PDB file of C-alpha atoms and ligand atoms in Angstrom:
ATOM      1  CA  UNK A   1     100.004 147.048  81.188  1.00 52.00           C
ATOM      2  CA  UNK A   2     102.589 146.830  83.867  1.00 54.00           C
ATOM      3  CA  UNK A   3     106.033 148.172  83.603  1.00 58.00           C
ATOM      4  CA  UNK A   4     107.647 145.865  86.104  1.00 60.00           C
ATOM      5  CA  UNK A   5     106.749 143.011  88.351  1.00 60.00           C
ATOM      6  CA  UNK A   6     105.871 145.054  91.404  1.00 61.00           C
ATOM      7  CA  UNK A   7     103.520 147.256  89.276  1.00 62.00           C
ATOM      8  CA  UNK A   8     101.835 144.126  87.966  1.00 54.00           C
ATOM      9  CA  UNK A   9     101.431 142.762  91.426  1.00 62.00           C
ATOM     10  CA  UNK A  10      99.950 146.062  92.568  1.00 63.00           C
ATOM     11  CA  UNK A  11      97.440 145.982  89.684  1.00 63.00           C
ATOM     12  CA  UNK A  12      96.521 142.388  90.413  1.00 66.00           C
ATOM     13  CA  UNK A  13      95.964 143.277  94.084  1.00 62.00           C
ATOM     14  CA  UNK A  14      93.775 146.233  93.108  1.00 65.00           C
ATOM     15  CA  UNK A  15      91.645 143.999  90.901  1.00 66.00           C
ATOM     16  CA  UNK A  16      91.351 141.412  93.638  1.00 60.00           C
ATOM     17  CA  UNK A  17      90.380 144.101  96.152  1.00 65.00           C
ATOM     18  CA  UNK A  18      87.784 145.457  93.710  1.00 62.00           C
ATOM     19  CA  UNK A  19      86.373 141.992  93.260  1.00 58.00           C
ATOM     20  CA  UNK A  20      86.381 141.478  97.022  1.00 67.00           C
ATOM     21  CA  UNK A  21      84.556 144.724  97.723  1.00 69.00           C
ATOM     22  CA  UNK A  22      81.975 143.975  94.998  1.00 71.00           C
ATOM     23  CA  UNK A  23      81.458 140.596  96.551  1.00 72.00           C
ATOM     24  CA  UNK A  24      81.034 142.132 100.027  1.00 75.00           C
ATOM     25  CA  UNK A  25      78.487 144.585  98.655  1.00 75.00           C
ATOM     26  CA  UNK A  26      76.493 141.790  97.025  1.00 77.00           C
ATOM     27  CA  UNK A  27      76.568 139.671 100.192  1.00 77.00           C
ATOM     28  CA  UNK A  28      75.517 142.677 102.280  1.00 72.00           C
ATOM     29  CA  UNK A  29      72.685 143.408  99.888  1.00 68.00           C
ATOM     30  CA  UNK A  30      71.414 139.834 100.081  1.00 69.00           C
ATOM     31  CA  UNK A  31      71.561 139.853 103.892  1.00 70.00           C
ATOM     32  CA  UNK A  32      69.636 143.144 104.074  1.00 76.00           C
ATOM     33  CA  UNK A  33      67.075 141.725 101.640  1.00 78.00           C
ATOM     34  CA  UNK A  34      66.654 138.596 103.744  1.00 80.00           C
ATOM     35  CA  UNK A  35      66.228 140.662 106.926  1.00 72.00           C
ATOM     36  CA  UNK A  36      63.592 142.819 105.211  1.00 78.00           C
ATOM     37  CA  UNK A  37      61.685 139.773 103.956  1.00 68.00           C
ATOM     38  CA  UNK A  38      61.771 138.209 107.430  1.00 73.00           C
ATOM     39  CA  UNK A  39      60.515 141.463 108.953  1.00 74.00           C
ATOM     40  CA  UNK A  40      57.662 141.681 106.447  1.00 61.00           C
ATOM     41  CA  UNK A  41      56.621 138.091 107.145  1.00 70.00           C
ATOM     42  CA  UNK A  42      56.782 138.690 110.919  1.00 56.00           C
ATOM     43  CA  UNK A  43      54.712 141.887 110.717  1.00 62.00           C
ATOM     44  CA  UNK A  44      52.106 140.215 108.522  1.00 65.00           C
ATOM     45  CA  UNK A  45      51.787 137.259 110.885  1.00 60.00           C
ATOM     46  CA  UNK A  46      51.643 139.478 113.988  1.00 60.00           C
ATOM     47  CA  UNK A  47      49.028 141.895 112.651  1.00 58.00           C
ATOM     48  CA  UNK A  48      46.937 138.996 111.419  1.00 53.00           C
ATOM     49  CA  UNK A  49      47.057 137.555 114.915  1.00 53.00           C
ATOM     50  CA  UNK A  50      46.112 140.875 116.471  1.00 49.00           C
ATOM     51  CA  UNK A  51      43.052 141.451 114.319  1.00 47.00           C
ATOM     52  CA  UNK A  52      42.030 137.827 114.348  1.00 45.00           C
ATOM     53  CA  UNK A  53      43.074 136.354 117.712  1.00 43.00           C
ATOM     54  CA  UNK A  54      42.640 132.588 117.701  1.00 44.00           C
ATOM     55  CA  UNK A  55      42.154 131.943 121.391  1.00 47.00           C
ATOM     56  CA  UNK A  56      42.374 135.193 123.335  1.00 47.00           C
ATOM     57  CA  UNK A  57      39.131 135.381 125.289  1.00 46.00           C
ATOM     58  CA  UNK A  58      39.427 139.144 125.748  1.00 50.00           C
ATOM     59  CA  UNK A  59      38.777 139.805 122.085  1.00 50.00           C
ATOM     60  CA  UNK A  60      35.974 137.316 121.863  1.00 56.00           C
ATOM     61  CA  UNK A  61      32.437 138.685 121.926  1.00 64.00           C
ATOM     62  CA  UNK A  62      30.706 136.069 124.021  1.00 75.00           C
ATOM     63  CA  UNK A  63      27.433 134.826 122.663  1.00 87.00           C
ATOM     64  CA  UNK A  64      24.790 135.069 125.339  1.00 96.00           C
ATOM     65  CA  UNK A  65      21.422 133.358 125.467  1.00 94.00           C
ATOM     66  CA  UNK A  66      19.688 136.699 125.838  1.00 97.00           C
ATOM     67  CA  UNK A  67      19.770 139.989 124.009  1.00 98.00           C
ATOM     68  CA  UNK A  68      22.966 141.848 124.937  1.00 98.00           C
ATOM     69  CA  UNK A  69      23.830 145.408 123.914  1.00 98.00           C
ATOM     70  CA  UNK A  70      27.485 146.382 123.783  1.00 98.00           C
ATOM     71  CA  UNK A  71      28.686 149.879 124.679  1.00 98.00           C
ATOM     72  CA  UNK A  72      28.784 150.776 120.987  1.00 98.00           C
ATOM     73  CA  UNK A  73      25.184 149.646 120.635  1.00 98.00           C
ATOM     74  CA  UNK A  74      23.919 151.985 123.352  1.00 98.00           C
ATOM     75  CA  UNK A  75      26.264 154.732 122.198  1.00 98.00           C
ATOM     76  CA  UNK A  76      28.297 154.890 125.417  1.00 98.00           C
ATOM     77  CA  UNK A  77      30.819 157.678 125.954  1.00 98.00           C
ATOM     78  CA  UNK A  78      34.405 156.380 126.136  1.00 98.00           C
ATOM     79  CA  UNK A  79      35.691 155.965 129.686  1.00 98.00           C
ATOM     80  CA  UNK A  80      38.057 158.642 131.083  1.00 98.00           C
ATOM     81  CA  UNK A  81      40.272 155.831 132.348  1.00 98.00           C
ATOM     82  CA  UNK A  82      40.012 152.141 133.189  1.00 98.00           C
ATOM     83  CA  UNK A  83      41.584 149.884 135.788  1.00 98.00           C
ATOM     84  CA  UNK A  84      41.899 146.185 135.193  1.00 98.00           C
ATOM     85  CA  UNK A  85      39.725 144.067 137.485  1.00 98.00           C
ATOM     86  CA  UNK A  86      41.419 141.003 138.920  1.00 97.00           C
ATOM     87  CA  UNK A  87      39.289 137.990 137.926  1.00 98.00           C
ATOM     88  CA  UNK A  88      37.672 135.625 138.672  1.00 98.00           C
ATOM     89  CA  UNK A  89      35.864 137.753 141.263  1.00 98.00           C
ATOM     90  CA  UNK A  90      34.517 136.085 144.419  1.00 98.00           C
ATOM     91  CA  UNK A  91      31.381 138.298 144.680  1.00 98.00           C
ATOM     92  CA  UNK A  92      28.473 139.547 142.575  1.00 98.00           C
ATOM     93  CA  UNK A  93      26.621 142.642 143.869  1.00 98.00           C
ATOM     94  CA  UNK A  94      23.017 143.285 142.802  1.00 98.00           C
ATOM     95  CA  UNK A  95      21.778 146.887 142.521  1.00 98.00           C
ATOM     96  CA  UNK A  96      18.723 148.789 141.455  1.00 98.00           C
ATOM     97  CA  UNK A  97      19.076 152.197 139.795  1.00 98.00           C
ATOM     98  CA  UNK A  98      16.225 153.789 141.832  1.00 98.00           C
ATOM     99  CA  UNK A  99      16.511 156.568 139.269  1.00 97.00           C
ATOM    100  CA  UNK A 100      16.026 156.336 136.284  1.00 98.00           C
ATOM    101  CA  UNK A 101      12.772 154.322 136.631  1.00 98.00           C
ATOM    102  CA  UNK A 102      12.185 150.995 134.912  1.00 98.00           C
ATOM    103  CA  UNK A 103      12.590 151.045 131.156  1.00 98.00           C
ATOM    104  CA  UNK A 104      10.419 148.795 129.015  1.00 98.00           C
ATOM    105  CA  UNK A 105      12.023 148.734 125.575  1.00 98.00           C
ATOM    106  CA  UNK A 106      15.378 149.240 123.877  1.00 98.00           C
ATOM    107  CA  UNK A 107      14.917 152.961 123.200  1.00 98.00           C
ATOM    108  CA  UNK A 108      13.897 153.693 126.796  1.00 98.00           C
ATOM    109  CA  UNK A 109      16.717 151.561 128.188  1.00 98.00           C
ATOM    110  CA  UNK A 110      19.356 153.179 125.967  1.00 98.00           C
ATOM    111  CA  UNK A 111      18.213 156.565 127.312  1.00 98.00           C
ATOM    112  CA  UNK A 112      18.402 155.150 130.860  1.00 98.00           C
ATOM    113  CA  UNK A 113      21.948 153.873 130.258  1.00 98.00           C
ATOM    114  CA  UNK A 114      23.051 157.203 128.845  1.00 98.00           C
ATOM    115  CA  UNK A 115      21.503 159.178 131.687  1.00 98.00           C
ATOM    116  CA  UNK A 116      23.179 156.927 134.291  1.00 98.00           C
ATOM    117  CA  UNK A 117      26.518 157.267 132.526  1.00 98.00           C
ATOM    118  CA  UNK A 118      26.179 161.049 132.299  1.00 98.00           C
ATOM    119  CA  UNK A 119      25.250 161.273 135.971  1.00 98.00           C
ATOM    120  CA  UNK A 120      28.130 159.047 137.057  1.00 98.00           C
ATOM    121  CA  UNK A 121      30.687 160.882 134.891  1.00 98.00           C
ATOM    122  CA  UNK A 122      29.505 164.496 135.121  1.00 98.00           C
ATOM    123  CA  UNK A 123      28.038 164.681 138.633  1.00 98.00           C
ATOM    124  CA  UNK A 124      29.832 161.919 140.545  1.00 97.00           C
ATOM    125  CA  UNK A 125      33.021 162.535 138.521  1.00 97.00           C
ATOM    126  CA  UNK A 126      33.645 158.840 137.987  1.00 98.00           C
ATOM    127  CA  UNK A 127      35.564 157.540 134.965  1.00 98.00           C
ATOM    128  CA  UNK A 128      32.563 155.820 133.416  1.00 98.00           C
ATOM    129  CA  UNK A 129      29.132 154.388 134.232  1.00 98.00           C
ATOM    130  CA  UNK A 130      29.673 152.700 137.605  1.00 98.00           C
ATOM    131  CA  UNK A 131      28.103 149.280 136.968  1.00 98.00           C
ATOM    132  CA  UNK A 132      29.752 146.392 135.168  1.00 98.00           C
ATOM    133  CA  UNK A 133      26.375 145.522 133.598  1.00 98.00           C
ATOM    134  CA  UNK A 134      22.773 146.711 133.673  1.00 98.00           C
ATOM    135  CA  UNK A 135      19.529 144.998 132.767  1.00 98.00           C
ATOM    136  CA  UNK A 136      16.201 146.416 131.594  1.00 98.00           C
ATOM    137  CA  UNK A 137      13.474 145.920 128.986  1.00 98.00           C
ATOM    138  CA  UNK A 138      14.355 142.206 128.828  1.00 98.00           C
ATOM    139  CA  UNK A 139      17.847 142.983 127.573  1.00 98.00           C
ATOM    140  CA  UNK A 140      21.308 143.206 129.138  1.00 98.00           C
ATOM    141  CA  UNK A 141      23.630 146.177 128.671  1.00 98.00           C
ATOM    142  CA  UNK A 142      27.401 146.281 128.869  1.00 98.00           C
ATOM    143  CA  UNK A 143      28.679 148.805 131.408  1.00 98.00           C
ATOM    144  CA  UNK A 144      32.332 148.476 132.414  1.00 98.00           C
ATOM    145  CA  UNK A 145      32.147 144.810 131.419  1.00 98.00           C
ATOM    146  CA  UNK A 146      33.928 141.815 132.929  1.00 98.00           C
ATOM    147  CA  UNK A 147      37.493 143.160 132.803  1.00 98.00           C
ATOM    148  CA  UNK A 148      37.255 146.644 134.315  1.00 98.00           C
ATOM    149  CA  UNK A 149      37.047 147.636 137.954  1.00 98.00           C
ATOM    150  CA  UNK A 150      33.592 149.060 138.667  1.00 98.00           C
ATOM    151  CA  UNK A 151      32.397 151.984 140.819  1.00 98.00           C
ATOM    152  CA  UNK A 152      29.209 150.530 142.257  1.00 98.00           C
ATOM    153  CA  UNK A 153      29.922 149.371 145.818  1.00 98.00           C
ATOM    154  CA  UNK A 154      32.360 151.481 147.837  1.00 96.00           C
ATOM    155  CA  UNK A 155      35.332 149.442 149.149  1.00 96.00           C
ATOM    156  CA  UNK A 156      33.943 146.348 147.431  1.00 98.00           C
ATOM    157  CA  UNK A 157      34.530 147.007 143.739  1.00 98.00           C
ATOM    158  CA  UNK A 158      37.866 145.189 143.629  1.00 97.00           C
ATOM    159  CA  UNK A 159      36.288 141.858 144.572  1.00 98.00           C
ATOM    160  CA  UNK A 160      33.010 142.030 142.665  1.00 98.00           C
ATOM    161  CA  UNK A 161      31.004 142.459 139.479  1.00 98.00           C
ATOM    162  CA  UNK A 162      28.115 144.927 139.918  1.00 98.00           C
ATOM    163  CA  UNK A 163      24.851 144.292 138.087  1.00 98.00           C
ATOM    164  CA  UNK A 164      22.103 146.918 138.108  1.00 99.00           C
ATOM    165  CA  UNK A 165      18.452 146.100 137.424  1.00 98.00           C
ATOM    166  CA  UNK A 166      17.227 149.408 136.053  1.00 98.00           C
ATOM    167  CA  UNK A 167      14.281 150.760 138.086  1.00 98.00           C
ATOM    168  CA  UNK A 168      13.116 151.241 141.680  1.00 98.00           C
ATOM    169  CA  UNK A 169      12.545 147.763 143.100  1.00 98.00           C
ATOM    170  CA  UNK A 170      11.443 148.736 146.598  1.00 98.00           C
ATOM    171  CA  UNK A 171       7.809 147.647 146.137  1.00 98.00           C
ATOM    172  CA  UNK A 172       7.707 145.619 142.930  1.00 98.00           C
ATOM    173  CA  UNK A 173       9.959 143.279 140.990  1.00 98.00           C
ATOM    174  CA  UNK A 174      11.594 143.504 137.562  1.00 98.00           C
ATOM    175  CA  UNK A 175      10.029 141.263 134.873  1.00 98.00           C
ATOM    176  CA  UNK A 176      10.617 137.522 135.249  1.00 98.00           C
ATOM    177  CA  UNK A 177      12.615 137.755 132.016  1.00 98.00           C
ATOM    178  CA  UNK A 178      14.937 140.427 133.446  1.00 98.00           C
ATOM    179  CA  UNK A 179      15.459 138.384 136.620  1.00 98.00           C
ATOM    180  CA  UNK A 180      16.341 135.356 134.482  1.00 98.00           C
ATOM    181  CA  UNK A 181      18.753 137.411 132.361  1.00 98.00           C
ATOM    182  CA  UNK A 182      20.556 138.554 135.518  1.00 98.00           C
ATOM    183  CA  UNK A 183      21.082 134.936 136.546  1.00 98.00           C
ATOM    184  CA  UNK A 184      22.114 133.831 133.043  1.00 98.00           C
ATOM    185  CA  UNK A 185      24.582 136.710 132.855  1.00 98.00           C
ATOM    186  CA  UNK A 186      26.201 135.568 136.107  1.00 98.00           C
ATOM    187  CA  UNK A 187      26.278 131.955 134.835  1.00 98.00           C
ATOM    188  CA  UNK A 188      27.974 133.195 131.656  1.00 98.00           C
ATOM    189  CA  UNK A 189      30.517 135.057 133.805  1.00 98.00           C
ATOM    190  CA  UNK A 190      31.314 131.791 135.580  1.00 98.00           C
ATOM    191  CA  UNK A 191      31.549 129.883 132.285  1.00 97.00           C
ATOM    192  CA  UNK A 192      33.874 132.527 130.807  1.00 97.00           C
ATOM    193  CA  UNK A 193      36.100 132.490 133.899  1.00 97.00           C
ATOM    194  CA  UNK A 194      35.387 136.037 135.123  1.00 98.00           C
ATOM    195  CA  UNK A 195      33.323 134.982 138.142  1.00 98.00           C
ATOM    196  CA  UNK A 196      34.477 132.357 140.604  1.00 98.00           C
ATOM    197  CA  UNK A 197      32.452 129.102 140.391  1.00 98.00           C
ATOM    198  CA  UNK A 198      31.787 129.377 144.151  1.00 98.00           C
ATOM    199  CA  UNK A 199      30.944 133.127 144.004  1.00 98.00           C
ATOM    200  CA  UNK A 200      28.766 134.759 146.645  1.00 98.00           C
ATOM    201  CA  UNK A 201      25.760 136.830 145.602  1.00 98.00           C
ATOM    202  CA  UNK A 202      24.807 139.829 147.746  1.00 98.00           C
ATOM    203  CA  UNK A 203      22.673 142.982 147.642  1.00 98.00           C
ATOM    204  CA  UNK A 204      24.380 146.375 147.711  1.00 98.00           C
ATOM    205  CA  UNK A 205      22.933 147.122 151.194  1.00 98.00           C
ATOM    206  CA  UNK A 206      25.065 144.298 152.608  1.00 98.00           C
ATOM    207  CA  UNK A 207      28.231 146.337 152.052  1.00 98.00           C
ATOM    208  CA  UNK A 208      26.987 149.921 152.334  1.00 97.00           C
ATOM    209  CA  UNK A 209      24.296 151.896 154.151  1.00 97.00           C
ATOM    210  CA  UNK A 210      21.832 152.064 151.308  1.00 97.00           C
ATOM    211  CA  UNK A 211      18.310 150.921 150.458  1.00 98.00           C
ATOM    212  CA  UNK A 212      19.693 149.374 147.244  1.00 98.00           C
ATOM    213  CA  UNK A 213      18.611 147.044 145.612  1.00 98.00           C
ATOM    214  CA  UNK A 214      15.154 147.864 147.048  1.00 98.00           C
ATOM    215  CA  UNK A 215      13.215 145.721 149.551  1.00 98.00           C
ATOM    216  CA  UNK A 216      11.346 143.664 146.936  1.00 98.00           C
ATOM    217  CA  UNK A 217      14.408 142.817 144.848  1.00 98.00           C
ATOM    218  CA  UNK A 218      16.531 142.186 147.930  1.00 98.00           C
ATOM    219  CA  UNK A 219      13.958 139.648 149.134  1.00 98.00           C
ATOM    220  CA  UNK A 220      13.921 138.038 145.683  1.00 98.00           C
ATOM    221  CA  UNK A 221      17.699 137.527 145.369  1.00 98.00           C
ATOM    222  CA  UNK A 222      17.793 135.768 148.728  1.00 98.00           C
ATOM    223  CA  UNK A 223      16.165 132.818 146.894  1.00 98.00           C
ATOM    224  CA  UNK A 224      18.880 132.695 144.231  1.00 98.00           C
ATOM    225  CA  UNK A 225      21.641 130.127 144.188  1.00 93.00           C
ATOM    226  CA  UNK A 226      24.839 131.520 145.711  1.00 98.00           C
ATOM    227  CA  UNK A 227      23.047 134.135 147.846  1.00 98.00           C
ATOM    228  CA  UNK A 228      25.233 134.829 150.881  1.00 98.00           C
ATOM    229  CA  UNK A 229      23.979 136.521 154.072  1.00 98.00           C
ATOM    230  CA  UNK A 230      27.604 137.490 154.790  1.00 98.00           C
ATOM    231  CA  UNK A 231      28.653 140.273 154.854  1.00 98.00           C
ATOM    232  CA  UNK A 232      25.384 141.405 156.417  1.00 97.00           C
ATOM    233  CA  UNK A 233      26.308 145.103 156.799  1.00 96.00           C
ATOM    234  CA  UNK A 234      29.271 147.329 155.941  1.00 95.00           C
ATOM    235  CA  UNK A 235      30.465 146.701 159.498  1.00 94.00           C
ATOM    236  CA  UNK A 236      31.408 143.160 158.407  1.00 96.00           C
ATOM    237  CA  UNK A 237      33.737 144.428 155.682  1.00 96.00           C
ATOM    238  CA  UNK A 238      36.874 144.069 157.804  1.00 95.00           C
ATOM    239  CA  UNK A 239      36.057 140.339 158.090  1.00 95.00           C
ATOM    240  CA  UNK A 240      35.852 139.819 154.318  1.00 96.00           C
ATOM    241  CA  UNK A 241      38.928 137.690 153.649  1.00 96.00           C
ATOM    242  CA  UNK A 242      39.128 138.587 149.947  1.00 96.00           C
ATOM    243  CA  UNK A 243      39.510 142.339 150.593  1.00 96.00           C
ATOM    244  CA  UNK A 244      43.094 143.584 150.333  1.00 95.00           C
ATOM    245  CA  UNK A 245      45.130 144.952 153.235  1.00 95.00           C
ATOM    246  CA  UNK A 246      45.116 148.439 151.726  1.00 94.00           C
ATOM    247  CA  UNK A 247      41.299 148.490 151.478  1.00 95.00           C
ATOM    248  CA  UNK A 248      41.069 147.328 155.106  1.00 95.00           C
ATOM    249  CA  UNK A 249      43.496 150.062 156.147  1.00 95.00           C
ATOM    250  CA  UNK A 250      41.190 152.658 154.560  1.00 95.00           C
ATOM    251  CA  UNK A 251      38.212 151.062 156.325  1.00 94.00           C
ATOM    252  CA  UNK A 252      39.957 151.215 159.718  1.00 93.00           C
ATOM    253  CA  UNK A 253      40.875 154.875 159.291  1.00 93.00           C
ATOM    254  CA  UNK A 254      37.319 155.672 158.224  1.00 89.00           C
ATOM    255  CA  UNK A 255      35.852 153.823 161.226  1.00 87.00           C
ATOM    256  CA  UNK A 256      37.994 155.930 163.572  1.00 89.00           C
ATOM    257  CA  UNK A 257      36.884 159.148 161.883  1.00 85.00           C
ATOM    258  CA  UNK A 258      33.183 158.210 162.010  1.00 75.00           C
ATOM    259  CA  UNK A 259      33.451 157.552 165.743  1.00 72.00           C
ATOM    260  CA  UNK A 260      34.815 161.066 166.243  1.00 71.00           C
ATOM    261  CA  UNK A 261      32.118 162.903 164.289  1.00 59.00           C
ATOM    262  CA  UNK A 262      28.433 162.629 165.213  1.00 51.00           C
ATOM    263  CA  UNK A 263      26.196 159.966 163.776  1.00 50.00           C
ATOM    264  CA  UNK A 264      23.723 162.462 162.273  1.00 45.00           C
ATOM    265  CA  UNK A 265      26.054 162.912 159.315  1.00 44.00           C
ATOM    266  CA  UNK A 266      26.212 159.166 158.959  1.00 45.00           C
ATOM    267  CA  UNK A 267      22.422 158.850 158.841  1.00 47.00           C
ATOM    268  CA  UNK A 268      22.261 161.474 156.092  1.00 47.00           C
ATOM    269  CA  UNK A 269      24.666 159.344 154.080  1.00 50.00           C
ATOM    270  CA  UNK A 270      22.101 156.591 153.622  1.00 64.00           C
ATOM    271  CA  UNK A 271      21.448 156.482 149.953  1.00 81.00           C
ATOM    272  CA  UNK A 272      18.964 154.787 147.707  1.00 86.00           C
ATOM    273  CA  UNK A 273      21.020 153.334 144.858  1.00 86.00           C
TER     274      UNK A 273
HETATM  275  C1  LIG B   1      21.086 128.674 125.775  1.00 54.34           C
HETATM  276  O1  LIG B   1      20.417 128.366 124.587  1.00 54.34           O
HETATM  277  C2  LIG B   1      20.832 127.154 123.986  1.00 54.34           C
HETATM  278  C3  LIG B   1      20.149 126.995 122.660  1.00 54.34           C
HETATM  279  O2  LIG B   1      19.155 127.963 122.445  1.00 54.34           O
HETATM  280  C4  LIG B   1      20.554 126.000 124.946  1.00 54.34           C
HETATM  281  O3  LIG B   1      21.030 124.793 124.380  1.00 54.34           O
HETATM  282  C5  LIG B   1      21.254 126.250 126.269  1.00 54.34           C
HETATM  283  O4  LIG B   1      20.912 125.251 127.200  1.00 54.34           O
HETATM  284  C6  LIG B   1      20.883 127.606 126.824  1.00 54.34           C
HETATM  285  N1  LIG B   1      21.650 127.845 128.008  1.00 54.34           N
HETATM  286  C7  LIG B   1      21.155 128.404 129.077  1.00 54.34           C
HETATM  287  C8  LIG B   1      22.094 128.627 130.201  1.00 54.34           C
HETATM  288  O5  LIG B   1      19.984 128.722 129.185  1.00 54.34           O
HETATM  289  C1  LIG B   2       7.483 150.897 132.027  1.00 54.34           C
HETATM  290  O1  LIG B   2       6.328 150.178 132.420  1.00 54.34           O
HETATM  291  C2  LIG B   2       5.959 150.395 133.758  1.00 54.34           C
HETATM  292  C3  LIG B   2       4.828 149.430 134.078  1.00 54.34           C
HETATM  293  O2  LIG B   2       3.858 149.462 133.086  1.00 54.34           O
HETATM  294  C4  LIG B   2       5.571 151.844 133.944  1.00 54.34           C
HETATM  295  O3  LIG B   2       5.227 152.089 135.296  1.00 54.34           O
HETATM  296  C5  LIG B   2       6.771 152.724 133.571  1.00 54.34           C
HETATM  297  O4  LIG B   2       6.433 154.086 133.657  1.00 54.34           O
HETATM  298  C6  LIG B   2       7.271 152.396 132.176  1.00 54.34           C
HETATM  299  N1  LIG B   2       8.505 153.111 131.949  1.00 54.34           N
HETATM  300  C7  LIG B   2       8.626 154.081 131.062  1.00 54.34           C
HETATM  301  C8  LIG B   2       9.973 154.756 130.995  1.00 54.34           C
HETATM  302  O5  LIG B   2       7.712 154.455 130.343  1.00 54.34           O
HETATM  303 ZN1  LIG B   3      23.458 149.986 144.561  1.00 54.34          ZN
END
């Protein structure tokens, strides 16, 4: 009840304001609800995409024509760190392990993989097993894989995938099956876009003073498609057009240092793997 007109007006205004504020609250509530629903839908769609990527090759486990063991399957230790490898790489480098010796079945080869990884991480102090892949016992093993920079060929890792044929291949060859797997693995790398279609295949000794990949295996790979006689020794590295300026700077500094010290030290550096 209003005593006079201005009281009535005041009451009316109060009511109107109350109605207005209720209305604002309701509108605000609906907007918040809509935002929440949108967020939920977005999160659901995004997580679904993440766990089930439709066309992201990185999450795809490629199907190879040969038996392939992933890191989980050979019980690899996690890497300390990884660096992304820029792909497709122009080179593939073939290695032998020298030690451990050839493995002939899955159990032996898993032990070989683990011992190489332990040696590389605990003695060499690298982040992980050095090779991108290894092959033994007629099966292929995932090392650092296609996407991670390897530690297998000094000054050459950034432009290559390193594949190790487990064993000492100075006087004898791996099985025909293992040699075929190495070539099929490279072909798969080309098909998946990680290796350049016009890649060059070389032995480790062509970029470092080493006996790797052993005389017998080195002779063998010279018959493979894509074998390149260049670079022929580490002294050709400065002429490799794909190597970055910063790598070449390191090489130049090193060359100057080696000239200052005696060559005996250099000869002792010759390694076998
Ligand atoms: C892989 O195997 C499939 C079927 O077993 C065959 O069609 C294909 O040609 C093989 N590819 C290579 C590169 O050997
Ligand atoms: C695998 O077989 C080769 C040839 O028979 C043999 O020399 C080598 O010792 C075997 N490796 C292992 C780890 O037993
Ligand atoms: Zn090597």
